Amino acid sequence: MKEQLEKIKEEALKQIEASDALEKLNEIRVAYLGKKGQLTSVLKGMKDVAPEDRPKVGQMVNEARELIEAKLEETKTALAKKAREEQMKKEVIDVTLPAKKNRIGHSHPNTVALEEVERIFIGMGYEVVEGPEVEYDEYNFEKLNIPANHPAKDEQDTFYINKEILLRTQTSSCQAREMEKGKLPIRMISPGRVFRSDEVDATHSPSFHQIEGLVIDKNITFADLKGTLAEFSRELFGPETKVKFRPHHFPFTEPSAEVDVSCFKCGGKGCRFCKGSGWIEILGCGMVHPHVLEMCGIDPNEYTGFAFGVGLERIALLKYEIDDMRLLYENDIRFLKQF
């Protein structure tokens, strides 16, 4: 029995010393100290040992176990330390290398311009109202005083789903929907995407964004419209900005006007940016046509109002002095990271 124990101990220690991985140490532990290991088999054979020799044999087995366990633990510690050192060598960080930049995204120029416009009008007591991009012809044209075969419909009569449904050509349809609710007074802006069959160039796109505004209340006059747009222009382009109204025609407003602002680049003196005129056209506006009020269930003898509309891309192009609208949609990181 003594010779057998010595042989088991020597073999175990020899295998432990030859081990070069933690997995092998675990295999050795199981082979010698496990439930079916060699030392465990010796203990199970104690019944064949003379009673007077059992304490001595048991002591020898325990000593062998303790020696093997100690050697296993010692080797395990050494191998773990060695593995850690090799890992540290592989994962060494050169602190002299330049740091990796954390690229954080930011809002698109259109979004920045929209948020600024919304901030200005919310500050004047307006609410932001949204509507469907797939709209009925009735709200997109009919209720805005643009009946079938009207000349103003030619340039917008574009993306139809069927005879009654189309992709909206203007966010004015939100105004008709809001007036129909009959909750007066109304002070709202309606930003959103619109669609028209335009050729893609530096100033046109088949899909772009509009911001339409509407005010309906008692005793609203053209003077209220002028004061509102003058304040909006000063907030957006600077406190020295002046506005100019030119007569125009829109089917849903009467009277109607185009609005120019003094060039914020040259102060109205004339430059390349304003093409030497000193003025830049920014939006269209007018007093809401009485027939539009009637079609939406509002008494034009009691209520009046004004409406205006501006292209969001136009605001972004002017504000950031961008000369090509296509740059806003090409997703070129070299362009977008400037904002």
mmCIF file of C-alpha atoms in Angstrom:
data_model
loop_
_atom_site.group_PDB
_atom_site.id
_atom_site.type_symbol
_atom_site.label_atom_id
_atom_site.label_comp_id
_atom_site.label_asym_id
_atom_site.label_seq_id
_atom_site.Cartn_x
_atom_site.Cartn_y
_atom_site.Cartn_z
ATOM 1 C CA MET A 1 0.000 0.000 0.000
ATOM 2 C CA LYS A 2 2.869 2.334 0.888
ATOM 3 C CA GLU A 3 4.583 1.683 -2.444
ATOM 4 C CA GLN A 4 1.307 2.282 -4.295
ATOM 5 C CA LEU A 5 0.804 5.642 -2.523
ATOM 6 C CA GLU A 6 4.394 6.713 -3.256
ATOM 7 C CA LYS A 7 3.925 5.839 -6.921
ATOM 8 C CA ILE A 8 0.634 7.779 -7.121
ATOM 9 C CA LYS A 9 2.225 10.808 -5.399
ATOM 10 C CA GLU A 10 5.284 10.835 -7.677
ATOM 11 C CA GLU A 11 3.197 10.504 -10.844
ATOM 12 C CA ALA A 12 0.840 13.299 -9.735
ATOM 13 C CA LEU A 13 3.679 15.683 -8.864
ATOM 14 C CA LYS A 14 5.462 14.892 -12.125
ATOM 15 C CA GLN A 15 2.319 15.653 -14.170
ATOM 16 C CA ILE A 16 1.692 18.859 -12.212
ATOM 17 C CA GLU A 17 5.220 20.122 -12.902
ATOM 18 C CA ALA A 18 4.829 19.330 -16.599
ATOM 19 C CA SER A 19 1.526 21.230 -16.854
ATOM 20 C CA ASP A 20 1.508 24.465 -18.863
ATOM 21 C CA ALA A 21 -2.200 25.314 -18.719
ATOM 22 C CA LEU A 22 -4.865 25.693 -16.035
ATOM 23 C CA GLU A 23 -7.120 23.209 -17.872
ATOM 24 C CA LYS A 24 -4.519 20.441 -17.483
ATOM 25 C CA LEU A 25 -4.268 21.124 -13.733
ATOM 26 C CA ASN A 26 -7.994 20.610 -13.405
ATOM 27 C CA GLU A 27 -7.720 17.289 -15.262
ATOM 28 C CA ILE A 28 -4.980 16.165 -12.851
ATOM 29 C CA ARG A 29 -7.087 17.181 -9.822
ATOM 30 C CA VAL A 30 -9.993 15.076 -11.074
ATOM 31 C CA ALA A 31 -7.738 12.104 -11.957
ATOM 32 C CA TYR A 32 -6.140 11.904 -8.505
ATOM 33 C CA LEU A 33 -8.431 13.655 -6.022
ATOM 34 C CA GLY A 34 -11.864 13.304 -7.643
ATOM 35 C CA LYS A 35 -14.634 10.905 -6.605
ATOM 36 C CA LYS A 36 -13.207 8.297 -8.979
ATOM 37 C CA GLY A 37 -9.591 9.418 -8.564
ATOM 38 C CA GLN A 38 -6.667 7.208 -7.632
ATOM 39 C CA LEU A 39 -6.336 8.409 -4.008
ATOM 40 C CA THR A 40 -10.067 7.992 -3.509
ATOM 41 C CA SER A 41 -9.744 4.386 -4.782
ATOM 42 C CA VAL A 42 -7.029 3.730 -2.187
ATOM 43 C CA LEU A 43 -9.322 4.966 0.599
ATOM 44 C CA LYS A 44 -12.107 2.704 -0.662
ATOM 45 C CA GLY A 45 -9.710 -0.236 -0.389
ATOM 46 C CA MET A 46 -9.068 0.395 3.354
ATOM 47 C CA LYS A 47 -11.419 -2.457 4.173
ATOM 48 C CA ASP A 48 -8.724 -4.878 2.949
ATOM 49 C CA VAL A 49 -6.080 -3.345 5.279
ATOM 50 C CA ALA A 50 -5.464 -4.872 8.699
ATOM 51 C CA PRO A 51 -7.264 -2.890 11.431
ATOM 52 C CA GLU A 52 -4.030 -2.031 13.229
ATOM 53 C CA ASP A 53 -2.525 -0.605 9.998
ATOM 54 C CA ARG A 54 -5.518 1.499 8.964
ATOM 55 C CA PRO A 55 -4.596 4.686 10.962
ATOM 56 C CA LYS A 56 -1.119 4.672 9.490
ATOM 57 C CA VAL A 57 -2.357 4.071 5.951
ATOM 58 C CA GLY A 58 -5.055 6.772 6.365
ATOM 59 C CA GLN A 59 -2.419 9.262 7.529
ATOM 60 C CA MET A 60 -0.245 8.444 4.508
ATOM 61 C CA VAL A 61 -3.223 8.992 2.161
ATOM 62 C CA ASN A 62 -4.010 12.363 3.789
ATOM 63 C CA GLU A 63 -0.391 13.465 3.577
ATOM 64 C CA ALA A 64 -0.284 12.543 -0.109
ATOM 65 C CA ARG A 65 -3.548 14.412 -0.728
ATOM 66 C CA GLU A 66 -2.295 17.545 1.074
ATOM 67 C CA LEU A 67 0.983 17.470 -0.858
ATOM 68 C CA ILE A 68 -0.786 17.091 -4.220
ATOM 69 C CA GLU A 69 -3.300 19.836 -3.361
ATOM 70 C CA ALA A 70 -0.533 22.212 -2.259
ATOM 71 C CA LYS A 71 1.437 21.553 -5.438
ATOM 72 C CA LEU A 72 -1.693 22.057 -7.545
ATOM 73 C CA GLU A 73 -2.416 25.398 -5.849
ATOM 74 C CA GLU A 74 1.171 26.558 -6.164
ATOM 75 C CA THR A 75 1.320 25.664 -9.865
ATOM 76 C CA LYS A 76 -2.126 27.195 -10.467
ATOM 77 C CA THR A 77 -0.957 30.503 -8.962
ATOM 78 C CA ALA A 78 2.213 30.486 -11.052
ATOM 79 C CA LEU A 79 0.353 29.691 -14.288
ATOM 80 C CA ALA A 80 -2.308 32.363 -13.604
ATOM 81 C CA LYS A 81 0.401 34.947 -12.966
ATOM 82 C CA LYS A 82 2.200 33.969 -16.162
ATOM 83 C CA ALA A 83 -1.052 34.140 -18.177
ATOM 84 C CA ARG A 84 -1.807 37.552 -16.709
ATOM 85 C CA GLU A 85 1.641 38.859 -17.632
ATOM 86 C CA GLU A 86 1.263 37.606 -21.213
ATOM 87 C CA GLN A 87 -2.190 39.196 -21.440
ATOM 88 C CA MET A 88 -0.821 42.508 -20.180
ATOM 89 C CA LYS A 89 1.903 42.389 -22.822
ATOM 90 C CA LYS A 90 -0.665 41.781 -25.581
ATOM 91 C CA GLU A 91 -3.032 44.491 -24.303
ATOM 92 C CA VAL A 92 -0.413 47.119 -23.592
ATOM 93 C CA ILE A 93 -1.612 50.669 -24.371
ATOM 94 C CA ASP A 94 0.727 53.154 -25.949
ATOM 95 C CA VAL A 95 -0.200 56.344 -24.069
ATOM 96 C CA THR A 96 1.851 58.404 -26.529
ATOM 97 C CA LEU A 97 -0.591 57.643 -29.394
ATOM 98 C CA PRO A 98 -3.214 60.294 -30.243
ATOM 99 C CA ALA A 99 -6.592 59.622 -28.596
ATOM 100 C CA LYS A 100 -9.539 58.413 -30.685
ATOM 101 C CA LYS A 101 -12.042 61.193 -31.204
ATOM 102 C CA ASN A 102 -15.581 60.564 -30.032
ATOM 103 C CA ARG A 103 -17.715 61.658 -32.986
ATOM 104 C CA ILE A 104 -21.010 62.966 -31.652
ATOM 105 C CA GLY A 105 -23.817 63.722 -34.089
ATOM 106 C CA HIS A 106 -25.907 66.891 -34.094
ATOM 107 C CA SER A 107 -29.057 68.289 -35.635
ATOM 108 C CA HIS A 108 -29.423 68.691 -39.412
ATOM 109 C CA PRO A 109 -29.433 72.318 -40.725
ATOM 110 C CA ASN A 110 -33.142 71.941 -41.580
ATOM 111 C CA THR A 111 -33.899 70.820 -38.042
ATOM 112 C CA VAL A 112 -31.907 73.689 -36.534
ATOM 113 C CA ALA A 113 -33.779 76.215 -38.713
ATOM 114 C CA LEU A 114 -37.168 74.632 -37.896
ATOM 115 C CA GLU A 115 -36.517 74.677 -34.158
ATOM 116 C CA GLU A 116 -35.587 78.351 -34.330
ATOM 117 C CA VAL A 117 -38.741 79.254 -36.292
ATOM 118 C CA GLU A 118 -40.889 77.258 -33.850
ATOM 119 C CA ARG A 119 -39.207 79.001 -30.901
ATOM 120 C CA ILE A 120 -39.998 82.430 -32.367
ATOM 121 C CA PHE A 121 -43.680 81.710 -33.007
ATOM 122 C CA ILE A 122 -44.264 79.797 -29.773
ATOM 123 C CA GLY A 123 -42.859 82.874 -28.043
ATOM 124 C CA MET A 124 -45.589 84.909 -29.781
ATOM 125 C CA GLY A 125 -48.328 82.571 -28.514
ATOM 126 C CA TYR A 126 -48.660 80.213 -31.470
ATOM 127 C CA GLU A 127 -49.043 76.431 -31.270
ATOM 128 C CA VAL A 128 -47.413 73.888 -33.589
ATOM 129 C CA VAL A 129 -49.940 71.719 -35.465
ATOM 130 C CA GLU A 130 -49.138 68.742 -37.693
ATOM 131 C CA GLY A 131 -51.246 66.973 -40.299
ATOM 132 C CA PRO A 132 -51.124 63.967 -42.682
ATOM 133 C CA GLU A 133 -48.699 63.910 -45.597
ATOM 134 C CA VAL A 134 -51.181 61.782 -47.587
ATOM 135 C CA GLU A 135 -54.099 64.172 -47.905
ATOM 136 C CA TYR A 136 -57.550 64.500 -49.473
ATOM 137 C CA ASP A 137 -57.886 66.745 -52.520
ATOM 138 C CA GLU A 138 -60.698 68.489 -50.631
ATOM 139 C CA TYR A 139 -58.360 69.801 -47.908
ATOM 140 C CA ASN A 140 -55.325 70.314 -50.137
ATOM 141 C CA PHE A 141 -57.206 72.298 -52.811
ATOM 142 C CA GLU A 142 -60.997 72.682 -52.535
ATOM 143 C CA LYS A 143 -61.165 74.185 -49.032
ATOM 144 C CA LEU A 144 -58.303 76.529 -49.914
ATOM 145 C CA ASN A 145 -60.342 78.115 -52.730
ATOM 146 C CA ILE A 146 -58.581 76.105 -55.461
ATOM 147 C CA PRO A 147 -61.387 74.217 -57.270
ATOM 148 C CA ALA A 148 -60.899 71.741 -60.104
ATOM 149 C CA ASN A 149 -59.453 73.274 -63.315
ATOM 150 C CA HIS A 150 -58.201 76.359 -61.403
ATOM 151 C CA PRO A 151 -54.969 77.720 -63.003
ATOM 152 C CA ALA A 152 -53.203 77.740 -59.603
ATOM 153 C CA LYS A 153 -53.643 73.968 -59.495
ATOM 154 C CA ASP A 154 -51.488 73.319 -62.557
ATOM 155 C CA GLU A 155 -48.080 73.480 -60.872
ATOM 156 C CA GLN A 156 -49.226 71.496 -57.800
ATOM 157 C CA ASP A 157 -51.543 68.887 -59.382
ATOM 158 C CA THR A 158 -48.923 66.150 -59.055
ATOM 159 C CA PHE A 159 -48.610 62.974 -56.945
ATOM 160 C CA TYR A 160 -52.053 61.355 -56.773
ATOM 161 C CA ILE A 161 -52.923 58.077 -55.044
ATOM 162 C CA ASN A 162 -56.370 58.136 -56.644
ATOM 163 C CA LYS A 163 -58.800 60.852 -57.780
ATOM 164 C CA GLU A 164 -59.471 62.021 -54.213
ATOM 165 C CA ILE A 165 -56.174 61.345 -52.409
ATOM 166 C CA LEU A 166 -52.701 62.760 -53.105
ATOM 167 C CA LEU A 167 -49.394 63.579 -51.456
ATOM 168 C CA ARG A 168 -49.983 67.049 -50.030
ATOM 169 C CA THR A 169 -48.464 69.932 -51.963
ATOM 170 C CA GLN A 170 -48.694 72.406 -49.061
ATOM 171 C CA THR A 171 -49.169 72.282 -45.299
ATOM 172 C CA SER A 172 -52.066 74.748 -45.675
ATOM 173 C CA SER A 173 -54.266 71.645 -45.547
ATOM 174 C CA CYS A 174 -53.547 71.568 -41.786
ATOM 175 C CA GLN A 175 -55.054 75.068 -41.554
ATOM 176 C CA ALA A 176 -58.300 73.935 -43.214
ATOM 177 C CA ARG A 177 -58.539 70.979 -40.833
ATOM 178 C CA GLU A 178 -57.922 73.229 -37.819
ATOM 179 C CA MET A 179 -60.516 75.807 -38.924
ATOM 180 C CA GLU A 180 -63.107 73.039 -39.369
ATOM 181 C CA LYS A 181 -62.820 72.174 -35.682
ATOM 182 C CA GLY A 182 -64.397 75.536 -34.855
ATOM 183 C CA LYS A 183 -62.157 76.174 -31.839
ATOM 184 C CA LEU A 184 -61.534 79.915 -32.108
ATOM 185 C CA PRO A 185 -59.372 81.940 -31.898
ATOM 186 C CA ILE A 186 -56.595 80.156 -33.841
ATOM 187 C CA ARG A 187 -52.883 80.953 -33.693
ATOM 188 C CA MET A 188 -50.889 78.169 -35.274
ATOM 189 C CA ILE A 189 -47.990 77.167 -37.492
ATOM 190 C CA SER A 190 -47.948 73.892 -39.410
ATOM 191 C CA PRO A 191 -44.482 72.650 -40.451
ATOM 192 C CA GLY A 192 -44.026 69.499 -42.518
ATOM 193 C CA ARG A 193 -42.919 67.721 -45.669
ATOM 194 C CA VAL A 194 -44.696 68.480 -48.947
ATOM 195 C CA PHE A 195 -44.429 67.032 -52.451
ATOM 196 C CA ARG A 196 -44.473 68.563 -55.931
ATOM 197 C CA SER A 197 -43.308 67.268 -59.299
ATOM 198 C CA ASP A 198 -40.337 69.627 -59.602
ATOM 199 C CA GLU A 199 -37.053 69.025 -61.382
ATOM 200 C CA VAL A 200 -34.124 68.641 -58.988
ATOM 201 C CA ASP A 201 -31.787 71.620 -59.153
ATOM 202 C CA ALA A 202 -30.059 74.108 -56.860
ATOM 203 C CA THR A 203 -33.371 75.586 -55.645
ATOM 204 C CA HIS A 204 -36.018 72.897 -56.310
ATOM 205 C CA SER A 205 -36.812 69.370 -55.154
ATOM 206 C CA PRO A 206 -39.847 67.052 -55.525
ATOM 207 C CA SER A 207 -39.867 66.736 -51.722
ATOM 208 C CA PHE A 208 -39.244 69.704 -49.444
ATOM 209 C CA HIS A 209 -40.584 71.325 -46.258
ATOM 210 C CA GLN A 210 -42.964 74.198 -45.601
ATOM 211 C CA ILE A 211 -44.007 76.175 -42.540
ATOM 212 C CA GLU A 212 -47.497 77.648 -42.883
ATOM 213 C CA GLY A 213 -48.947 80.078 -40.332
ATOM 214 C CA LEU A 214 -52.561 80.998 -39.569
ATOM 215 C CA VAL A 215 -54.301 83.443 -37.235
ATOM 216 C CA ILE A 216 -58.116 83.650 -36.985
ATOM 217 C CA ASP A 217 -59.777 86.001 -34.485
ATOM 218 C CA LYS A 218 -62.049 89.022 -34.273
ATOM 219 C CA ASN A 219 -60.739 92.332 -35.661
ATOM 220 C CA ILE A 220 -57.558 90.885 -37.234
ATOM 221 C CA THR A 221 -56.177 93.289 -39.862
ATOM 222 C CA PHE A 222 -53.336 93.490 -42.373
ATOM 223 C CA ALA A 223 -51.483 95.609 -39.813
ATOM 224 C CA ASP A 224 -51.374 92.559 -37.478
ATOM 225 C CA LEU A 225 -49.918 90.506 -40.318
ATOM 226 C CA LYS A 226 -47.227 93.100 -41.062
ATOM 227 C CA GLY A 227 -46.297 93.467 -37.411
ATOM 228 C CA THR A 228 -46.065 89.696 -36.926
ATOM 229 C CA LEU A 229 -43.843 89.095 -39.957
ATOM 230 C CA ALA A 230 -41.660 92.117 -39.148
ATOM 231 C CA GLU A 231 -41.045 90.742 -35.644
ATOM 232 C CA PHE A 232 -40.407 87.248 -37.026
ATOM 233 C CA SER A 233 -37.856 88.618 -39.523
ATOM 234 C CA ARG A 234 -36.015 90.600 -36.869
ATOM 235 C CA GLU A 235 -35.821 87.567 -34.573
ATOM 236 C CA LEU A 236 -34.575 85.326 -37.366
ATOM 237 C CA PHE A 237 -32.198 87.571 -39.309
ATOM 238 C CA GLY A 238 -31.233 90.274 -36.810
ATOM 239 C CA PRO A 239 -32.720 93.352 -35.090
ATOM 240 C CA GLU A 240 -31.843 95.712 -37.971
ATOM 241 C CA THR A 241 -33.846 93.710 -40.534
ATOM 242 C CA LYS A 242 -36.529 95.598 -42.478
ATOM 243 C CA VAL A 243 -39.471 94.092 -44.392
ATOM 244 C CA LYS A 244 -41.103 95.032 -47.687
ATOM 245 C CA PHE A 245 -44.522 93.860 -48.918
ATOM 246 C CA ARG A 246 -45.181 93.493 -52.649
ATOM 247 C CA PRO A 247 -48.712 92.880 -54.039
ATOM 248 C CA HIS A 248 -49.269 89.330 -55.249
ATOM 249 C CA HIS A 249 -52.074 86.807 -55.754
ATOM 250 C CA PHE A 250 -52.865 83.605 -53.848
ATOM 251 C CA PRO A 251 -56.276 81.897 -54.223
ATOM 252 C CA PHE A 252 -56.781 81.470 -50.458
ATOM 253 C CA THR A 253 -55.870 85.024 -49.390
ATOM 254 C CA GLU A 254 -57.180 88.468 -50.379
ATOM 255 C CA PRO A 255 -55.308 90.796 -50.394
ATOM 256 C CA SER A 256 -52.055 88.851 -50.861
ATOM 257 C CA ALA A 257 -48.398 89.833 -50.780
ATOM 258 C CA GLU A 258 -44.839 88.594 -51.198
ATOM 259 C CA VAL A 259 -42.509 89.586 -48.363
ATOM 260 C CA ASP A 260 -38.886 90.643 -48.779
ATOM 261 C CA VAL A 261 -36.361 91.299 -46.029
ATOM 262 C CA SER A 262 -33.429 93.676 -46.205
ATOM 263 C CA CYS A 263 -30.219 91.791 -46.972
ATOM 264 C CA PHE A 264 -28.644 90.809 -43.659
ATOM 265 C CA LYS A 265 -25.294 90.359 -45.419
ATOM 266 C CA CYS A 266 -24.848 93.910 -46.695
ATOM 267 C CA GLY A 267 -27.512 95.731 -44.684
ATOM 268 C CA GLY A 268 -29.494 96.580 -47.837
ATOM 269 C CA LYS A 269 -26.636 98.228 -49.744
ATOM 270 C CA GLY A 270 -26.486 95.563 -52.432
ATOM 271 C CA CYS A 271 -24.140 92.574 -52.702
ATOM 272 C CA ARG A 272 -23.670 89.216 -54.422
ATOM 273 C CA PHE A 273 -25.914 87.533 -51.855
ATOM 274 C CA CYS A 274 -28.949 89.732 -52.643
ATOM 275 C CA LYS A 275 -27.961 90.100 -56.327
ATOM 276 C CA GLY A 276 -27.366 93.814 -55.842
ATOM 277 C CA SER A 277 -30.981 94.639 -54.934
ATOM 278 C CA GLY A 278 -30.529 94.943 -51.166
ATOM 279 C CA TRP A 279 -33.635 92.745 -50.638
ATOM 280 C CA ILE A 280 -34.265 88.971 -50.325
ATOM 281 C CA GLU A 281 -37.650 87.337 -50.903
ATOM 282 C CA ILE A 282 -38.575 84.971 -48.065
ATOM 283 C CA LEU A 283 -42.326 84.181 -47.991
ATOM 284 C CA GLY A 284 -45.875 84.766 -49.204
ATOM 285 C CA CYS A 285 -48.804 85.942 -47.104
ATOM 286 C CA GLY A 286 -52.222 87.603 -47.064
ATOM 287 C CA MET A 287 -55.582 87.989 -45.344
ATOM 288 C CA VAL A 288 -57.617 84.757 -45.339
ATOM 289 C CA HIS A 289 -60.176 84.812 -48.162
ATOM 290 C CA PRO A 290 -63.771 85.127 -46.834
ATOM 291 C CA HIS A 291 -64.829 82.151 -48.991
ATOM 292 C CA VAL A 292 -62.200 79.971 -47.297
ATOM 293 C CA LEU A 293 -63.621 80.948 -43.904
ATOM 294 C CA GLU A 294 -67.147 80.104 -45.101
ATOM 295 C CA MET A 295 -66.136 76.681 -46.452
ATOM 296 C CA CYS A 296 -64.552 75.863 -43.074
ATOM 297 C CA GLY A 297 -67.651 76.917 -41.124
ATOM 298 C CA ILE A 298 -66.427 80.318 -39.866
ATOM 299 C CA ASP A 299 -68.519 83.473 -40.211
ATOM 300 C CA PRO A 300 -66.421 85.995 -42.238
ATOM 301 C CA ASN A 301 -68.571 88.844 -40.946
ATOM 302 C CA GLU A 302 -67.473 88.121 -37.387
ATOM 303 C CA TYR A 303 -63.964 86.702 -37.830
ATOM 304 C CA THR A 304 -60.990 87.646 -39.976
ATOM 305 C CA GLY A 305 -57.470 86.293 -40.162
ATOM 306 C CA PHE A 306 -54.170 86.144 -41.957
ATOM 307 C CA ALA A 307 -51.984 83.345 -43.296
ATOM 308 C CA PHE A 308 -48.387 83.040 -44.442
ATOM 309 C CA GLY A 309 -46.085 80.348 -45.758
ATOM 310 C CA VAL A 310 -42.336 79.946 -45.964
ATOM 311 C CA GLY A 311 -40.096 77.181 -47.299
ATOM 312 C CA LEU A 312 -37.978 75.682 -44.521
ATOM 313 C CA GLU A 313 -35.114 74.939 -46.911
ATOM 314 C CA ARG A 314 -35.164 78.588 -48.019
ATOM 315 C CA ILE A 315 -34.712 79.685 -44.411
ATOM 316 C CA ALA A 316 -31.811 77.238 -43.957
ATOM 317 C CA LEU A 317 -30.167 78.294 -47.249
ATOM 318 C CA LEU A 318 -30.378 81.973 -46.343
ATOM 319 C CA LYS A 319 -29.409 81.620 -42.699
ATOM 320 C CA TYR A 320 -26.322 79.495 -43.400
ATOM 321 C CA GLU A 321 -25.514 81.052 -46.803
ATOM 322 C CA ILE A 322 -25.804 77.750 -48.666
ATOM 323 C CA ASP A 323 -26.023 78.180 -52.439
ATOM 324 C CA ASP A 324 -27.329 74.714 -53.407
ATOM 325 C CA MET A 325 -30.388 73.052 -51.859
ATOM 326 C CA ARG A 326 -29.147 69.595 -52.900
ATOM 327 C CA LEU A 327 -26.374 69.781 -50.316
ATOM 328 C CA LEU A 328 -29.016 69.439 -47.584
ATOM 329 C CA TYR A 329 -29.958 65.949 -48.773
ATOM 330 C CA GLU A 330 -26.706 64.410 -49.998
ATOM 331 C CA ASN A 331 -25.611 63.399 -46.463
ATOM 332 C CA ASP A 332 -22.025 64.437 -47.117
ATOM 333 C CA ILE A 333 -20.394 64.448 -43.674
ATOM 334 C CA ARG A 334 -17.901 67.116 -44.799
ATOM 335 C CA PHE A 335 -20.839 69.468 -45.371
ATOM 336 C CA LEU A 336 -23.041 68.515 -42.414
ATOM 337 C CA LYS A 337 -20.314 68.713 -39.759
ATOM 338 C CA GLN A 338 -19.995 72.467 -40.406
ATOM 339 C CA PHE A 339 -23.244 73.136 -38.601
#
